[in-house]
Short mmCIF file of C-alpha atoms and ligand atoms in Angstrom, two decimals:
data_model
loop_
_atom_site.label_atom_id
_atom_site.label_comp_id
_atom_site.label_asym_id
_atom_site.label_seq_id
_atom_site.Cartn_x
_atom_site.Cartn_y
_atom_site.Cartn_z
CA UNK S 1485 33.93 -15.99 -111.31
CA UNK S 1486 36.79 -14.03 -111.48
CA UNK S 1487 39.51 -13.12 -109.30
CA UNK S 1488 39.22 -9.64 -109.41
CA UNK S 1489 38.42 -8.34 -105.77
CA UNK S 1490 34.39 -7.48 -105.25
CA UNK S 1491 34.84 -4.60 -102.40
CA UNK S 1492 31.84 -3.48 -100.73
CA UNK S 1493 30.45 -0.57 -99.29
CA UNK S 1494 32.43 1.08 -97.23
CA UNK S 1495 30.67 0.09 -93.14
CA UNK S 1496 28.48 -2.83 -94.97
CA UNK S 1497 27.46 -4.93 -92.03
CA UNK S 1498 28.70 -8.45 -91.73
CA UNK S 1499 27.61 -9.98 -89.31
CA UNK S 1500 25.53 -14.05 -88.42
CA UNK S 1501 22.51 -15.67 -87.39
CA UNK S 1502 21.43 -17.30 -85.39
CA UNK S 1503 18.01 -17.57 -82.89
CA UNK S 1504 16.79 -18.60 -79.56
CA UNK S 1505 14.95 -21.91 -79.52
CA UNK S 1506 17.70 -22.48 -81.92
CA UNK S 1507 21.06 -22.73 -80.10
CA UNK S 1508 20.24 -20.72 -76.57
CA UNK S 1509 18.56 -25.05 -74.62
CA UNK S 1510 18.41 -24.57 -70.59
CA UNK S 1511 15.14 -24.86 -71.89
CA UNK S 1512 13.85 -24.80 -68.09
CA UNK S 1513 16.45 -22.05 -66.48
CA UNK S 1514 15.75 -19.30 -64.12
CA UNK S 1515 12.33 -19.01 -64.63
CA UNK S 1516 12.23 -19.91 -68.47
CA UNK S 1517 8.54 -20.56 -68.85
CA UNK S 1518 7.44 -23.62 -72.46
CA UNK S 1519 7.00 -22.26 -75.61
CA UNK S 1520 5.39 -24.15 -78.61
CA UNK S 1521 8.91 -25.47 -79.90
CA UNK S 1522 9.86 -27.03 -75.66
CA UNK S 1523 5.86 -28.14 -76.26
CA UNK S 1524 6.40 -29.82 -80.31
CA UNK S 1525 10.14 -31.35 -80.05
CA UNK S 1526 9.14 -33.53 -76.51
CA UNK S 1527 6.89 -34.45 -78.98
CA UNK S 1528 7.14 -38.03 -79.61
CA UNK S 1529 7.37 -38.06 -83.37
CA UNK S 1530 7.93 -34.95 -84.43
CA UNK S 1531 11.42 -34.00 -84.81
CA UNK S 1532 14.41 -36.21 -86.76
CA UNK S 1533 16.02 -38.84 -83.92
CA UNK S 1534 13.54 -37.69 -81.22
CA UNK S 1535 16.25 -33.76 -81.30
CA UNK S 1536 15.04 -31.48 -79.00
CA UNK S 1537 16.52 -28.19 -78.81
CA UNK S 1538 16.67 -28.66 -74.66
CA UNK S 1539 20.14 -27.79 -74.42
CA UNK S 1540 20.65 -27.22 -78.06
CA UNK S 1541 24.27 -25.61 -77.72
CA UNK S 1542 23.83 -24.32 -74.48
CA UNK S 1543 24.89 -20.66 -75.52
CA UNK S 1544 22.44 -19.48 -72.44
CA UNK S 1545 25.33 -20.43 -70.84
CA UNK S 1546 28.64 -20.13 -72.47
CA UNK S 1547 27.20 -16.73 -74.77
CA UNK S 1548 30.89 -15.15 -73.08
CA UNK S 1549 32.59 -17.61 -75.59
CA UNK S 1550 30.36 -17.60 -78.09
CA UNK S 1551 30.62 -13.80 -78.17
CA UNK S 1552 33.78 -13.99 -78.24
CA UNK S 1553 34.54 -16.47 -81.72
CA UNK S 1554 32.60 -13.62 -83.17
CA UNK S 1555 35.10 -11.45 -82.34
CA UNK S 1556 37.55 -13.68 -83.75
CA UNK S 1557 35.57 -13.06 -86.79
CA UNK S 1558 35.44 -10.00 -86.76
CA UNK S 1559 32.71 -9.16 -87.15
CA UNK S 1560 29.95 -6.08 -87.16
CA UNK S 1561 26.86 -6.84 -86.64
CA UNK S 1562 24.63 -10.34 -84.71
CA UNK S 1563 21.22 -11.16 -85.49
CA UNK S 1564 20.04 -13.14 -82.63
CA UNK S 1565 15.92 -13.97 -81.50
CA UNK S 1566 14.67 -13.39 -77.57
CA UNK S 1567 13.15 -16.06 -76.60
CA UNK S 1568 9.39 -14.98 -75.60
CA UNK S 1569 8.49 -17.38 -72.79
CA UNK S 1570 11.65 -16.93 -71.31
CA UNK S 1571 11.12 -13.32 -70.66
CA UNK S 1572 7.26 -14.51 -69.83
CA UNK S 1573 6.53 -17.50 -69.23
CA UNK S 1574 2.88 -16.72 -70.05
CA UNK S 1575 3.28 -15.26 -72.67
CA UNK S 1576 1.62 -12.35 -70.58
CA UNK S 1577 1.36 -10.86 -67.34
CA UNK S 1578 5.25 -12.19 -64.94
CA UNK S 1579 7.94 -10.91 -66.36
CA UNK S 1580 11.03 -13.88 -65.51
CA UNK S 1581 13.82 -10.72 -64.82
CA UNK S 1582 16.07 -13.73 -64.68
CA UNK S 1583 15.67 -14.02 -68.32
CA UNK S 1584 15.46 -10.39 -69.38
CA UNK S 1585 18.90 -10.37 -67.43
CA UNK S 1586 20.35 -13.08 -69.35
CA UNK S 1587 20.06 -10.19 -72.74
CA UNK S 1588 21.05 -7.51 -70.76
CA UNK S 1589 24.21 -9.42 -69.99
CA UNK S 1590 24.68 -11.13 -73.65
CA UNK S 1591 24.28 -7.46 -75.20
CA UNK S 1592 26.80 -6.05 -73.68
CA UNK S 1593 28.57 -8.40 -74.30
CA UNK S 1594 27.82 -8.05 -77.36
CA UNK S 1595 29.10 -4.00 -77.74
CA UNK S 1596 31.92 -4.36 -75.60
CA UNK S 1597 32.98 -6.90 -78.93
CA UNK S 1598 31.88 -3.73 -80.79
CA UNK S 1599 29.72 -5.62 -82.79
CA UNK S 1600 25.73 -4.03 -83.49
CA UNK S 1601 23.15 -6.74 -81.83
CA UNK S 1602 19.82 -6.75 -84.42
CA UNK S 1603 17.11 -7.80 -82.41
CA UNK S 1604 13.74 -10.11 -83.43
CA UNK S 1605 11.53 -10.66 -81.89
CA UNK S 1606 9.46 -13.78 -82.59
CA UNK S 1607 11.37 -16.71 -83.87
CA UNK S 1608 9.52 -18.83 -83.81
CA UNK S 1609 8.83 -19.52 -80.03
CA UNK S 1610 5.98 -18.68 -79.27
CA UNK S 1611 5.11 -18.88 -75.36
CA UNK S 1612 3.13 -22.48 -74.62
CA UNK S 1613 0.60 -20.76 -72.16
CA UNK S 1614 -0.73 -18.54 -74.76
CA UNK S 1615 -1.88 -21.30 -77.71
CA UNK S 1616 -3.58 -23.03 -74.68
CA UNK S 1617 -5.35 -19.78 -75.44
CA UNK S 1618 -5.24 -20.59 -79.32
CA UNK S 1619 -2.26 -18.99 -80.43
CA UNK S 1620 -1.58 -16.96 -83.20
CA UNK S 1621 -5.63 -17.89 -84.64
CA UNK S 1622 -6.13 -15.32 -82.40
CA UNK S 1623 -6.44 -12.06 -82.17
CA UNK S 1624 -5.95 -11.36 -78.79
CA UNK S 1625 -2.03 -12.97 -79.60
CA UNK S 1626 -1.33 -9.23 -81.52
CA UNK S 1627 -2.06 -7.18 -77.92
CA UNK S 1628 0.26 -9.67 -76.50
CA UNK S 1629 2.93 -9.62 -78.01
CA UNK S 1630 2.80 -5.91 -79.03
CA UNK S 1631 2.98 -5.80 -74.56
CA UNK S 1632 6.37 -8.05 -74.76
CA UNK S 1633 7.60 -5.75 -77.83
CA UNK S 1634 7.51 -2.81 -75.32
CA UNK S 1635 8.96 -4.47 -72.39
CA UNK S 1636 12.14 -5.81 -74.42
CA UNK S 1637 11.76 -2.40 -76.72
CA UNK S 1638 12.09 -0.08 -73.04
CA UNK S 1639 14.83 -2.51 -71.68
CA UNK S 1640 17.13 -2.49 -74.64
CA UNK S 1641 15.96 0.92 -75.84
CA UNK S 1642 19.36 2.53 -74.76
CA UNK S 1643 21.12 -0.15 -76.35
CA UNK S 1644 19.94 -1.62 -78.88
CA UNK S 1645 19.03 -0.04 -82.35
CA UNK S 1646 17.93 -1.91 -84.95
CA UNK S 1647 14.93 -4.40 -84.26
CA UNK S 1648 13.52 -6.85 -86.47
CA UNK S 1649 8.80 -7.13 -85.73
CA UNK S 1650 9.35 -11.37 -87.13
CA UNK S 1651 11.41 -13.37 -88.99
CA UNK S 1652 9.76 -15.57 -91.84
CA UNK S 1653 5.55 -15.23 -91.30
CA UNK S 1654 4.55 -17.58 -93.82
CA UNK S 1655 7.55 -20.08 -92.06
CA UNK S 1656 5.06 -19.61 -89.31
CA UNK S 1657 1.47 -19.10 -90.58
CA UNK S 1658 2.27 -22.08 -93.02
CA UNK S 1659 5.34 -24.74 -92.17
CA UNK S 1660 3.27 -24.46 -88.72
CA UNK S 1661 -0.45 -24.70 -89.81
CA UNK S 1662 -1.28 -25.22 -92.89
CA UNK S 1663 1.68 -28.82 -93.18
CA UNK S 1664 1.96 -29.60 -89.57
CA UNK S 1665 5.39 -30.08 -89.86
CA UNK S 1666 6.82 -26.93 -87.34
CA UNK S 1667 5.65 -26.30 -83.57
CA UNK S 1668 2.77 -26.02 -83.69
CA UNK S 1669 1.79 -28.44 -85.30
CA UNK S 1670 -1.62 -27.56 -86.90
CA UNK S 1671 -3.04 -28.48 -90.25
CA UNK S 1672 -5.53 -26.25 -91.74
CA UNK S 1673 -5.40 -24.24 -95.25
CA UNK S 1674 -7.66 -21.45 -93.28
CA UNK S 1675 -5.95 -21.51 -89.57
CA UNK S 1676 -2.90 -20.57 -91.85
CA UNK S 1677 -4.32 -17.73 -93.57
CA UNK S 1678 -6.15 -16.10 -90.58
CA UNK S 1679 -2.78 -17.08 -88.23
CA UNK S 1680 -0.61 -14.39 -91.86
CA UNK S 1681 -3.01 -11.97 -90.59
CA UNK S 1682 -2.64 -11.86 -86.71
CA UNK S 1683 1.14 -12.04 -87.34
CA UNK S 1684 1.55 -9.44 -89.97
CA UNK S 1685 -1.59 -6.71 -87.40
CA UNK S 1686 1.66 -8.09 -84.90
CA UNK S 1687 4.27 -6.70 -86.85
CA UNK S 1688 2.31 -3.55 -87.41
CA UNK S 1689 1.73 -3.08 -83.64
CA UNK S 1690 5.11 -3.46 -83.26
CA UNK S 1691 6.29 -1.12 -85.21
CA UNK S 1692 4.41 1.42 -83.94
CA UNK S 1693 5.56 0.40 -80.20
CA UNK S 1694 8.93 0.51 -81.22
CA UNK S 1695 8.37 3.99 -83.10
CA UNK S 1696 7.03 5.21 -79.36
CA UNK S 1697 10.17 5.18 -78.92
CA UNK S 1698 11.11 7.99 -79.68
CA UNK S 1699 14.55 7.57 -81.19
CA UNK S 1700 15.91 8.92 -84.63
CA UNK S 1701 18.28 6.22 -84.42
CA UNK S 1702 15.89 3.54 -84.36
CA UNK S 1703 15.09 0.95 -87.26
CA UNK S 1704 12.83 -1.18 -87.87
CA UNK S 1705 13.01 -3.68 -90.31
CA UNK S 1706 10.46 -7.64 -91.06
CA UNK S 1707 12.56 -10.08 -92.05
CA UNK S 1708 10.45 -12.31 -94.98
CA UNK S 1709 11.56 -15.43 -96.46
CA UNK S 1710 11.42 -14.98 -100.78
CA UNK S 1711 11.81 -17.18 -103.54
CA UNK S 1712 11.69 -16.06 -106.57
CA UNK S 1713 9.17 -18.27 -108.61
CA UNK S 1714 9.99 -18.94 -112.58
CA UNK S 1715 7.68 -21.45 -114.50
CA UNK S 1716 9.53 -24.41 -115.34
CA UNK S 1717 8.18 -23.65 -119.17
CA UNK S 1718 6.95 -20.73 -120.40
CA UNK S 1719 3.07 -22.30 -121.22
CA UNK S 1720 0.87 -20.26 -119.82
CA UNK S 1721 -0.75 -22.98 -117.38
CA UNK S 1722 2.64 -22.71 -116.34
CA UNK S 1723 3.53 -18.91 -115.92
CA UNK S 1724 0.12 -19.04 -113.85
CA UNK S 1725 1.18 -21.21 -112.18
CA UNK S 1726 3.70 -19.41 -110.92
CA UNK S 1727 2.66 -16.52 -110.49
CA UNK S 1728 0.42 -17.93 -107.70
CA UNK S 1729 3.42 -19.44 -106.50
CA UNK S 1730 4.46 -16.25 -105.47
CA UNK S 1731 1.95 -14.49 -104.37
CA UNK S 1732 1.26 -17.04 -102.02
CA UNK S 1733 4.84 -17.05 -101.23
CA UNK S 1734 6.04 -14.11 -101.41
CA UNK S 1735 3.36 -10.76 -102.85
CA UNK S 1736 1.04 -12.26 -99.80
CA UNK S 1737 3.96 -10.39 -96.90
CA UNK S 1738 5.76 -7.59 -99.40
CA UNK S 1739 1.80 -6.19 -100.16
CA UNK S 1740 1.02 -5.93 -97.09
CA UNK S 1741 3.70 -4.50 -95.21
CA UNK S 1742 4.47 -2.06 -98.11
CA UNK S 1743 1.59 -1.90 -100.24
CA UNK S 1744 -1.45 -2.29 -97.28
CA UNK S 1745 -3.59 -4.42 -99.32
CA UNK S 1746 -3.22 -8.24 -99.67
CA UNK S 1747 -2.94 -8.79 -103.72
CA UNK S 1748 -5.88 -9.30 -105.43
CA UNK S 1749 -5.56 -12.28 -107.48
CA UNK S 1750 -4.58 -14.45 -104.66
CA UNK S 1751 -6.64 -13.86 -103.12
CA UNK S 1752 -10.05 -13.99 -105.55
CA UNK S 1753 -8.10 -16.68 -105.81
CA UNK S 1754 -7.46 -17.52 -101.34
CA UNK S 1755 -11.71 -18.18 -101.89
CA UNK S 1756 -14.13 -18.65 -99.32
CA UNK S 1757 -10.38 -20.26 -97.50
CA UNK S 1758 -9.15 -15.89 -96.66
CA UNK S 1759 -8.91 -14.33 -93.86
CA UNK S 1760 -10.98 -11.24 -90.71
CA UNK S 1761 -9.37 -7.87 -91.60
CA UNK S 1762 -10.48 -6.05 -89.23
CA UNK S 1763 -10.89 -2.27 -90.02
CA UNK S 1764 -7.38 -0.48 -90.26
CA UNK S 1765 -5.86 -3.48 -90.13
CA UNK S 1766 -4.21 -2.50 -93.26
CA UNK S 1767 -3.13 0.75 -92.15
CA UNK S 1768 -1.12 -1.27 -88.71
CA UNK S 1769 0.25 -3.46 -90.94
CA UNK S 1770 2.44 -0.86 -93.31
CA UNK S 1771 3.19 1.54 -90.53
CA UNK S 1772 6.57 2.93 -92.83
CA UNK S 1773 9.68 0.67 -92.24
CA UNK S 1774 13.64 1.61 -91.53
CA UNK S 1775 14.66 -2.02 -93.65
CA UNK S 1776 13.33 -4.90 -95.07
CA UNK S 1777 14.80 -8.54 -94.23
CA UNK S 1778 15.34 -10.35 -96.93
CA UNK S 1779 16.41 -14.22 -96.44
CA UNK S 1780 17.01 -16.31 -99.41
CA UNK S 1781 18.53 -19.93 -99.94
CA UNK S 1782 17.57 -20.62 -103.06
CA UNK S 1783 14.35 -20.18 -105.59
CA UNK S 1784 11.45 -22.56 -107.02
CA UNK S 1785 10.29 -23.97 -110.51
CA UNK S 1786 6.99 -24.14 -110.56
CA UNK S 1787 4.55 -26.08 -113.26
CA UNK S 1788 0.12 -26.22 -113.49
CA UNK S 1789 -0.17 -29.92 -111.43
CA UNK S 1790 -4.06 -30.12 -111.21
CA UNK S 1791 -4.00 -33.07 -108.64
CA UNK S 1792 -2.66 -30.82 -106.13
CA UNK S 1793 -4.94 -29.72 -104.01
CA UNK S 1794 -4.98 -26.21 -102.74
CA UNK S 1795 -2.79 -24.37 -104.86
CA UNK S 1796 -3.55 -26.92 -108.06
CA UNK S 1797 1.34 -26.84 -108.49
CA UNK S 1798 4.65 -28.01 -108.09
CA UNK S 1799 7.62 -28.43 -108.44
CA UNK S 1800 10.66 -28.86 -111.33
CA UNK S 1801 13.75 -29.54 -110.10
CA UNK S 1802 16.90 -30.05 -112.50
CA UNK S 1803 18.72 -31.93 -112.73
CA UNK S 1804 22.31 -30.41 -113.96
CA UNK S 1805 22.32 -28.55 -110.57
CA UNK S 1806 23.56 -28.98 -107.79
CA UNK S 1807 22.21 -29.58 -103.68
CA UNK S 1808 22.94 -28.52 -100.06
CA UNK S 1809 22.63 -31.47 -97.66
CA UNK S 1810 18.59 -29.19 -97.81
CA UNK S 1811 18.80 -30.16 -100.74
CA UNK S 1812 17.41 -26.59 -101.38
CA UNK S 1813 19.41 -26.10 -105.24
CA UNK S 1814 22.36 -23.57 -104.90
CA UNK S 1815 21.71 -20.99 -107.31
CA UNK S 1816 23.00 -17.70 -106.57
CA UNK S 1817 21.52 -15.36 -108.84
CA UNK S 1818 18.35 -15.70 -107.55
CA UNK S 1819 19.84 -13.22 -104.70
CA UNK S 1820 20.59 -10.87 -106.92
CA UNK S 1821 16.74 -11.91 -108.99
CA UNK S 1822 15.01 -10.96 -105.65
CA UNK S 1823 16.52 -8.06 -104.46
CA UNK S 1824 16.13 -6.34 -107.90
CA UNK S 1825 12.56 -7.75 -107.16
CA UNK S 1826 11.39 -6.39 -104.09
CA UNK S 1827 13.37 -2.52 -104.95
CA UNK S 1828 11.79 -2.60 -108.15
CA UNK S 1829 8.51 -3.18 -106.53
CA UNK S 1830 8.22 -1.59 -103.38
CA UNK S 1831 11.24 0.21 -102.48
CA UNK S 1832 12.69 -0.21 -99.18
CA UNK S 1833 14.99 2.19 -96.94
CA UNK S 1834 17.65 -0.10 -97.28
CA UNK S 1835 17.71 -4.14 -97.52
CA UNK S 1836 19.72 -6.49 -95.41
CA UNK S 1837 19.88 -10.17 -96.06
CA UNK S 1838 19.65 -10.84 -92.68
CA UNK S 1839 19.87 -15.07 -93.27
CA UNK S 1840 22.22 -17.13 -96.36
CA UNK S 1841 24.10 -19.64 -95.74
CA UNK S 1842 24.17 -23.71 -96.44
CA UNK S 1843 24.38 -27.17 -94.67
CA UNK S 1844 26.06 -29.30 -96.03
CA UNK S 1845 28.01 -32.94 -93.83
CA UNK S 1846 31.29 -31.38 -92.85
CA UNK S 1847 33.21 -33.62 -90.75
CA UNK S 1848 35.79 -32.64 -88.58
CA UNK S 1849 39.43 -34.04 -90.05
CA UNK S 1850 42.02 -36.53 -88.68
CA UNK S 1851 43.99 -33.03 -87.95
CA UNK S 1852 40.61 -31.44 -86.23
CA UNK S 1853 39.84 -29.78 -89.28
CA UNK S 1854 36.50 -29.22 -91.04
CA UNK S 1855 37.17 -28.48 -94.29
CA UNK S 1856 34.33 -26.57 -95.87
CA UNK S 1857 35.12 -24.90 -99.00
CA UNK S 1858 31.61 -26.28 -100.79
CA UNK S 1859 29.94 -23.57 -98.62
CA UNK S 1860 32.98 -21.13 -99.43
CA UNK S 1861 32.06 -21.43 -103.00
CA UNK S 1862 28.15 -21.63 -102.35
CA UNK S 1863 28.66 -17.93 -99.93
CA UNK S 1864 31.17 -16.15 -102.59
CA UNK S 1865 29.30 -16.61 -105.65
CA UNK S 1866 26.68 -15.49 -103.26
CA UNK S 1867 28.26 -12.64 -102.28
CA UNK S 1868 29.33 -11.62 -105.57
CA UNK S 1869 25.46 -11.81 -106.69
CA UNK S 1870 24.93 -9.25 -103.43
CA UNK S 1871 27.77 -7.03 -104.71
CA UNK S 1872 26.39 -6.53 -108.70
CA UNK S 1873 22.57 -5.00 -107.14
CA UNK S 1874 25.02 -2.87 -104.82
CA UNK S 1875 26.58 -2.50 -108.14
CA UNK S 1876 22.86 -1.29 -109.96
CA UNK S 1877 22.49 0.16 -107.42
CA UNK S 1878 20.21 -1.35 -104.30
CA UNK S 1879 20.41 -0.70 -101.21
CA UNK S 1880 22.05 -2.74 -99.67
CA UNK S 1881 23.47 -2.48 -96.13
CA UNK S 1882 24.32 -5.17 -94.34
CA UNK S 1883 25.14 -9.14 -95.08
CA UNK S 1884 23.75 -12.13 -92.00
CA UNK S 1885 25.46 -15.38 -92.60
CA UNK S 1886 22.23 -17.86 -91.10
CA UNK S 1887 24.34 -19.32 -89.35
CA UNK S 1888 27.63 -18.46 -86.51
CA UNK S 1889 27.08 -21.73 -85.86
CA UNK S 1890 25.52 -26.06 -86.13
CA UNK S 1891 22.52 -25.58 -84.31
CA UNK S 1892 18.49 -27.30 -84.38
CA UNK S 1893 17.63 -27.44 -87.54
CA UNK S 1894 14.23 -27.84 -86.62
CA UNK S 1895 12.26 -30.86 -87.93
CA UNK S 1896 15.46 -32.20 -88.90
CA UNK S 1897 16.84 -32.02 -85.79
CA UNK S 1898 20.63 -31.79 -84.77
CA UNK S 1899 21.12 -33.44 -88.36
CA UNK S 1900 21.99 -31.06 -90.44
CA UNK S 1901 24.70 -28.40 -90.32
CA UNK S 1902 25.38 -24.93 -91.56
CA UNK S 1903 27.54 -22.86 -88.94
CA UNK S 1904 30.89 -20.98 -89.94
CA UNK S 1905 31.74 -22.73 -86.23
CA UNK S 1906 30.47 -27.18 -86.52
CA UNK S 1907 29.86 -27.80 -82.63
CA UNK S 1908 30.44 -31.00 -81.25
CA UNK S 1909 27.63 -31.68 -79.65
CA UNK S 1910 29.01 -34.45 -76.91
CA UNK S 1911 31.12 -31.51 -76.14
CA UNK S 1912 30.25 -28.75 -76.73
CA UNK S 1913 33.75 -27.56 -77.90
CA UNK S 1914 33.64 -25.38 -81.50
CA UNK S 1915 35.42 -25.56 -83.80
CA UNK S 1916 35.54 -22.54 -86.31
CA UNK S 1917 35.09 -23.83 -89.99
CA UNK S 1918 37.06 -23.35 -92.73
CA UNK S 1919 33.93 -20.72 -93.75
CA UNK S 1920 34.76 -19.53 -90.96
CA UNK S 1921 38.60 -17.96 -91.83
CA UNK S 1922 37.06 -17.37 -95.12
CA UNK S 1923 34.65 -14.87 -93.93
CA UNK S 1924 37.11 -13.73 -91.68
CA UNK S 1925 39.10 -12.64 -93.86
CA UNK S 1926 36.33 -11.39 -96.61
CA UNK S 1927 35.66 -9.26 -93.48
CA UNK S 1928 38.49 -7.73 -92.76
CA UNK S 1929 39.04 -6.93 -96.85
CA UNK S 1930 35.22 -5.69 -97.12
CA UNK S 1931 35.75 -7.57 -99.83
CA UNK S 1932 35.58 -11.04 -101.22
CA UNK S 1933 38.99 -12.74 -104.06
CA UNK S 1934 42.07 -10.45 -104.94
C1 FCB F 3443 14.93 -19.88 -92.34
C2 FCB F 3443 15.01 -19.83 -90.57
C3 FCB F 3443 16.27 -20.18 -89.80
C4 FCB F 3443 17.24 -22.30 -90.03
C5 FCB F 3443 17.00 -21.60 -91.47
C6 FCB F 3443 17.97 -22.69 -92.37
O1 FCB F 3443 13.92 -20.80 -92.71
O2 FCB F 3443 14.87 -19.05 -90.80
O3 FCB F 3443 15.96 -20.07 -88.29
O4 FCB F 3443 16.23 -22.21 -90.32
O5 FCB F 3443 16.46 -21.68 -92.22
#
């Protein structure tokens, strides 16, 4: 990349993102109920190293210090999620005031530091009590989610204007209900599809609840994990496989939300696995949104593979490419490709990159520093492609780096470090990595290079 200064638009919202279960800890304190992730991580054999989120980054107690660090970075915005069982321990009914107070204090602290809060309502930690009633497979969960949304919305509406209903419903549906690698650990493809429909429906219901606040400043969106899918060759079967994969991963969520219908090609392909839909559902799911949140990490190169059971495809991994510690290919152009595609095909009124970042094997050196040059290059290249998209008219309004600090990376436990801030889990000491200092400068200049 050239060293020309790439300036971003005025008021571009530079931020970082986290999620409740990954950072808060205090898993059973002050009246919090159990979540499906507490339950899953307490089940032997589910998480690398038997790690749990019991303590995590202890953010529940250290949020003050964490907001100070955000301020040092000069963040304009911060995306975090609310733990549903912290505020409604059984998922419905009784409210836990201490849980609500925690988010109240966090929001006040952010506003004092001039940081715009972006609240995600669901980042995967369903109350275990609702799982015991069938979880997201049970349509009743949709209504409980709407009630929970109303509670949070009324509590925070005077201070929070950006709302994200769900984080990555594809992951909740498939990692949690088809592959069983995430909570609640179910392995059944049809269940995953039914869950995806209920998640989308609950998204629509939450949009209605938030719109009912009647506040013009309220902006509502959903965050999807989008991966551009490229065929491994120009052979017809590979092109079709890439299209199928795109249907399953990207269009299955984009199309209901923005067009009010599941994509017909993949719907037909699923045959008897398709979810049950009731009249009126699709118009609830497609209520008008103010923005789309895009989480981008990598691309997929897809080839036809008749041996693979459901989608009949597998992936090629280019040897010459570079990979992160997650073994995700580093492909910065993908962020540009996906932004252009989303804008052209679905025209959301605004887009935020709600997550982008990388895990590397960070180490604290003898001087106590963490030199993570690879992360700086990763971010710089992705920012450059985002900039190119903006120059070509894409309505990208902000960018949230995943993540503010190292945290509990789901099935990988603490073995993967995504943070701009290093966490020493034995002492809970926070160390700003070089990338954090670099990000501070980027925000200060509102641009890169120069
Ligand atoms: C995304 C999740 C986030 C984090 C990153 C690495 O899929 O939304 O919680 O784990 O991946």
